[in-house]
């Protein structure tokens, strides 16, 4: 994965809870006829963890630590289009920018996080912008991160996006690294942590 590298198809499942704020995402990534990877990304009890395995057997990475914790929390915030009820949480603070945008303020790990939310004329959330830790060679770089939503449909009494695109806005240009089409959605489905 990286700028100017080919897209890899994947199938993923994601589970979220807003109280407590947590998610579990796992994916099967196909890189060739006999080459596949398993990926796990999670936020639980304020701690993030990213894992990758080659052929489901050989560990490639198991990333933890403050940069991963913050990045995982920001992923949770960045996916709020899929669980908009979290936007009503009493620990969030808001500031109106104009009639199509607002700033969201929330604390995580002693740090104040700022997220810009943008809406279209139908009041659909179409874009989220923040700064997020990005893993680089010797640590983390705090870079602009963008989530874009589209394809809204009604599901379980909510009006939710069924397409999302995630990008880094890097000095060399925009790097879109994840595009997802939701093919199945369930609300209040039980799951267990690995």
mmCIF file of C-alpha atoms in Angstrom:
data_model
loop_
_atom_site.group_PDB
_atom_site.id
_atom_site.type_symbol
_atom_site.label_atom_id
_atom_site.label_comp_id
_atom_site.label_asym_id
_atom_site.label_seq_id
_atom_site.Cartn_x
_atom_site.Cartn_y
_atom_site.Cartn_z
ATOM 1 C CA UNK A 1 0.000 0.000 0.000
ATOM 2 C CA UNK A 2 1.276 3.390 -0.888
ATOM 3 C CA UNK A 3 1.092 6.257 -3.349
ATOM 4 C CA UNK A 4 1.375 5.127 -6.982
ATOM 5 C CA UNK A 5 0.893 1.460 -6.045
ATOM 6 C CA UNK A 6 -1.945 -0.669 -7.426
ATOM 7 C CA UNK A 7 -5.217 -1.077 -5.544
ATOM 8 C CA UNK A 8 -5.676 -4.335 -3.649
ATOM 9 C CA UNK A 9 -9.177 -5.800 -3.390
ATOM 10 C CA UNK A 10 -10.398 -6.594 0.086
ATOM 11 C CA UNK A 11 -13.438 -7.748 1.962
ATOM 12 C CA UNK A 12 -13.875 -6.318 5.425
ATOM 13 C CA UNK A 13 -16.222 -6.427 8.371
ATOM 14 C CA UNK A 14 -16.440 -3.619 10.863
ATOM 15 C CA UNK A 15 -18.183 -3.470 14.235
ATOM 16 C CA UNK A 16 -18.698 -0.203 16.139
ATOM 17 C CA UNK A 17 -20.085 0.837 19.483
ATOM 18 C CA UNK A 18 -20.525 4.438 20.577
ATOM 19 C CA UNK A 19 -20.739 3.760 24.318
ATOM 20 C CA UNK A 20 -17.989 2.895 24.933
ATOM 21 C CA UNK A 21 -16.280 4.391 21.887
ATOM 22 C CA UNK A 22 -14.797 1.346 20.169
ATOM 23 C CA UNK A 23 -14.506 -0.513 16.884
ATOM 24 C CA UNK A 24 -13.189 -3.767 15.491
ATOM 25 C CA UNK A 25 -12.343 -4.022 11.775
ATOM 26 C CA UNK A 26 -10.929 -7.056 10.069
ATOM 27 C CA UNK A 27 -10.159 -7.624 6.429
ATOM 28 C CA UNK A 28 -9.059 -10.251 3.935
ATOM 29 C CA UNK A 29 -6.785 -8.632 1.359
ATOM 30 C CA UNK A 30 -5.939 -10.420 -1.893
ATOM 31 C CA UNK A 31 -2.625 -9.512 -3.518
ATOM 32 C CA UNK A 32 -2.472 -12.391 -6.019
ATOM 33 C CA UNK A 33 -3.703 -15.919 -6.716
ATOM 34 C CA UNK A 34 -1.725 -17.421 -3.814
ATOM 35 C CA UNK A 35 -0.961 -14.312 -1.806
ATOM 36 C CA UNK A 36 -3.283 -12.882 0.821
ATOM 37 C CA UNK A 37 -3.124 -10.861 3.995
ATOM 38 C CA UNK A 38 -5.295 -10.546 7.081
ATOM 39 C CA UNK A 39 -5.657 -7.156 8.697
ATOM 40 C CA UNK A 40 -7.135 -6.150 12.038
ATOM 41 C CA UNK A 41 -7.617 -2.597 13.298
ATOM 42 C CA UNK A 42 -9.298 -1.839 16.592
ATOM 43 C CA UNK A 43 -9.976 0.682 19.312
ATOM 44 C CA UNK A 44 -10.885 -0.740 22.705
ATOM 45 C CA UNK A 45 -10.663 0.930 26.122
ATOM 46 C CA UNK A 46 -8.956 3.936 24.504
ATOM 47 C CA UNK A 47 -6.174 1.783 23.044
ATOM 48 C CA UNK A 48 -5.579 1.178 19.360
ATOM 49 C CA UNK A 49 -4.012 -1.873 17.764
ATOM 50 C CA UNK A 50 -3.225 -2.674 14.127
ATOM 51 C CA UNK A 51 -2.172 -6.160 13.084
ATOM 52 C CA UNK A 52 -1.252 -7.722 9.782
ATOM 53 C CA UNK A 53 -0.532 -11.341 8.843
ATOM 54 C CA UNK A 54 0.687 -12.921 5.644
ATOM 55 C CA UNK A 55 -1.414 -15.939 4.602
ATOM 56 C CA UNK A 56 -3.207 -15.678 7.985
ATOM 57 C CA UNK A 57 -0.136 -17.265 9.611
ATOM 58 C CA UNK A 58 2.950 -15.083 9.545
ATOM 59 C CA UNK A 59 2.882 -11.853 11.567
ATOM 60 C CA UNK A 60 3.923 -8.776 9.569
ATOM 61 C CA UNK A 61 3.212 -6.134 12.204
ATOM 62 C CA UNK A 62 1.469 -5.598 15.527
ATOM 63 C CA UNK A 63 1.413 -1.842 16.090
ATOM 64 C CA UNK A 64 0.507 -0.277 19.435
ATOM 65 C CA UNK A 65 1.325 2.890 21.331
ATOM 66 C CA UNK A 66 0.176 6.504 21.704
ATOM 67 C CA UNK A 67 0.305 7.316 17.960
ATOM 68 C CA UNK A 68 -1.762 4.220 17.155
ATOM 69 C CA UNK A 69 -4.189 5.024 20.002
ATOM 70 C CA UNK A 70 -4.816 8.531 18.676
ATOM 71 C CA UNK A 71 -4.977 7.356 15.053
ATOM 72 C CA UNK A 72 -7.522 4.675 15.966
ATOM 73 C CA UNK A 73 -9.655 7.169 17.857
ATOM 74 C CA UNK A 74 -9.563 9.521 14.860
ATOM 75 C CA UNK A 75 -10.597 6.646 12.617
ATOM 76 C CA UNK A 76 -13.558 6.123 14.957
ATOM 77 C CA UNK A 77 -14.429 9.833 14.668
ATOM 78 C CA UNK A 78 -13.841 9.775 10.905
ATOM 79 C CA UNK A 79 -16.387 6.995 10.441
ATOM 80 C CA UNK A 80 -19.113 8.851 12.332
ATOM 81 C CA UNK A 81 -21.215 8.995 9.171
ATOM 82 C CA UNK A 82 -22.042 5.343 9.860
ATOM 83 C CA UNK A 83 -23.190 6.021 13.462
ATOM 84 C CA UNK A 84 -24.385 9.641 13.561
ATOM 85 C CA UNK A 85 -25.944 9.234 17.025
ATOM 86 C CA UNK A 86 -22.416 9.661 18.446
ATOM 87 C CA UNK A 87 -22.515 13.308 17.321
ATOM 88 C CA UNK A 88 -25.014 13.924 20.155
ATOM 89 C CA UNK A 89 -22.554 12.770 22.845
ATOM 90 C CA UNK A 90 -22.329 15.284 25.687
ATOM 91 C CA UNK A 91 -18.507 15.295 25.706
ATOM 92 C CA UNK A 92 -18.420 16.874 22.242
ATOM 93 C CA UNK A 93 -18.202 20.630 21.730
ATOM 94 C CA UNK A 94 -19.286 22.392 18.547
ATOM 95 C CA UNK A 95 -18.550 25.648 16.763
ATOM 96 C CA UNK A 96 -20.467 26.701 13.650
ATOM 97 C CA UNK A 97 -18.280 27.776 10.733
ATOM 98 C CA UNK A 98 -21.125 28.551 8.315
ATOM 99 C CA UNK A 99 -24.412 26.943 7.242
ATOM 100 C CA UNK A 100 -22.538 24.022 5.583
ATOM 101 C CA UNK A 101 -19.680 23.343 8.046
ATOM 102 C CA UNK A 102 -18.938 23.000 11.753
ATOM 103 C CA UNK A 103 -15.918 22.297 13.942
ATOM 104 C CA UNK A 104 -16.107 19.435 16.411
ATOM 105 C CA UNK A 105 -13.876 19.480 19.498
ATOM 106 C CA UNK A 106 -13.249 16.406 21.639
ATOM 107 C CA UNK A 107 -10.484 15.380 24.042
ATOM 108 C CA UNK A 108 -8.580 12.129 23.735
ATOM 109 C CA UNK A 109 -5.563 11.095 25.771
ATOM 110 C CA UNK A 110 -5.170 14.605 27.185
ATOM 111 C CA UNK A 111 -5.087 16.139 23.687
ATOM 112 C CA UNK A 112 -7.759 18.384 22.166
ATOM 113 C CA UNK A 113 -8.851 16.962 18.796
ATOM 114 C CA UNK A 114 -10.389 19.245 16.171
ATOM 115 C CA UNK A 115 -12.460 17.874 13.290
ATOM 116 C CA UNK A 116 -14.160 19.853 10.515
ATOM 117 C CA UNK A 117 -17.465 18.394 9.279
ATOM 118 C CA UNK A 118 -18.920 19.546 5.938
ATOM 119 C CA UNK A 119 -22.518 19.077 4.770
ATOM 120 C CA UNK A 120 -24.271 19.389 1.409
ATOM 121 C CA UNK A 121 -27.577 21.149 0.647
ATOM 122 C CA UNK A 122 -29.499 18.033 1.770
ATOM 123 C CA UNK A 123 -27.741 18.230 5.184
ATOM 124 C CA UNK A 124 -25.820 15.016 4.457
ATOM 125 C CA UNK A 125 -22.358 14.718 5.964
ATOM 126 C CA UNK A 126 -20.089 14.655 2.917
ATOM 127 C CA UNK A 127 -16.604 15.353 4.290
ATOM 128 C CA UNK A 128 -14.561 15.159 7.476
ATOM 129 C CA UNK A 129 -11.157 16.821 7.813
ATOM 130 C CA UNK A 130 -8.666 16.541 10.666
ATOM 131 C CA UNK A 131 -4.995 15.907 11.348
ATOM 132 C CA UNK A 132 -4.119 12.312 12.141
ATOM 133 C CA UNK A 133 -0.889 10.531 13.071
ATOM 134 C CA UNK A 134 0.470 8.701 10.011
ATOM 135 C CA UNK A 135 3.157 6.049 10.454
ATOM 136 C CA UNK A 136 6.422 7.058 8.809
ATOM 137 C CA UNK A 137 9.908 5.539 8.909
ATOM 138 C CA UNK A 138 10.936 6.822 12.349
ATOM 139 C CA UNK A 139 7.617 7.408 14.134
ATOM 140 C CA UNK A 140 4.578 9.446 13.181
ATOM 141 C CA UNK A 141 3.800 12.516 11.122
ATOM 142 C CA UNK A 142 0.698 14.554 12.010
ATOM 143 C CA UNK A 143 -0.842 14.973 8.542
ATOM 144 C CA UNK A 144 -4.149 16.221 7.077
ATOM 145 C CA UNK A 145 -6.628 13.349 6.775
ATOM 146 C CA UNK A 146 -9.915 13.412 4.851
ATOM 147 C CA UNK A 147 -12.997 11.177 4.846
ATOM 148 C CA UNK A 148 -15.642 11.652 2.148
ATOM 149 C CA UNK A 149 -19.156 10.168 2.161
ATOM 150 C CA UNK A 150 -21.752 9.631 -0.558
ATOM 151 C CA UNK A 151 -24.466 7.216 -1.692
ATOM 152 C CA UNK A 152 -26.892 7.907 1.154
ATOM 153 C CA UNK A 153 -29.744 5.433 1.720
ATOM 154 C CA UNK A 154 -32.233 4.783 4.481
ATOM 155 C CA UNK A 155 -31.375 1.826 6.723
ATOM 156 C CA UNK A 156 -32.802 0.898 10.137
ATOM 157 C CA UNK A 157 -34.411 4.321 10.513
ATOM 158 C CA UNK A 158 -31.169 6.190 9.769
ATOM 159 C CA UNK A 159 -30.066 7.931 6.592
ATOM 160 C CA UNK A 160 -26.523 6.603 6.104
ATOM 161 C CA UNK A 161 -23.764 6.771 3.486
ATOM 162 C CA UNK A 162 -23.036 3.556 1.619
ATOM 163 C CA UNK A 163 -19.807 4.759 0.014
ATOM 164 C CA UNK A 164 -16.715 6.240 1.676
ATOM 165 C CA UNK A 165 -13.277 7.373 0.495
ATOM 166 C CA UNK A 166 -10.325 8.045 2.826
ATOM 167 C CA UNK A 167 -7.224 10.062 1.905
ATOM 168 C CA UNK A 168 -4.088 11.687 3.247
ATOM 169 C CA UNK A 169 -3.417 15.215 1.967
ATOM 170 C CA UNK A 170 0.386 14.973 1.691
ATOM 171 C CA UNK A 171 2.904 17.543 0.403
ATOM 172 C CA UNK A 172 3.358 15.390 -2.729
ATOM 173 C CA UNK A 173 -0.408 15.385 -3.322
ATOM 174 C CA UNK A 174 -3.527 13.567 -2.229
ATOM 175 C CA UNK A 175 -3.124 9.864 -1.477
ATOM 176 C CA UNK A 176 -6.475 8.041 -1.437
ATOM 177 C CA UNK A 177 -5.778 4.716 0.222
ATOM 178 C CA UNK A 178 -9.211 3.287 0.981
ATOM 179 C CA UNK A 179 -12.505 3.265 -0.885
ATOM 180 C CA UNK A 180 -15.410 1.253 0.427
ATOM 181 C CA UNK A 181 -18.861 0.329 -0.780
ATOM 182 C CA UNK A 182 -21.114 -0.938 1.992
ATOM 183 C CA UNK A 183 -22.819 -4.116 0.790
ATOM 184 C CA UNK A 184 -24.442 -5.212 4.053
ATOM 185 C CA UNK A 185 -25.383 -3.320 7.189
ATOM 186 C CA UNK A 186 -26.758 -4.492 10.521
ATOM 187 C CA UNK A 187 -27.591 -2.461 13.618
ATOM 188 C CA UNK A 188 -27.197 -3.860 17.156
ATOM 189 C CA UNK A 189 -25.511 -7.045 15.957
ATOM 190 C CA UNK A 190 -23.564 -8.688 18.812
ATOM 191 C CA UNK A 191 -19.867 -9.395 18.365
ATOM 192 C CA UNK A 192 -16.966 -10.486 20.540
ATOM 193 C CA UNK A 193 -13.449 -9.073 20.760
ATOM 194 C CA UNK A 194 -10.599 -11.256 19.612
#
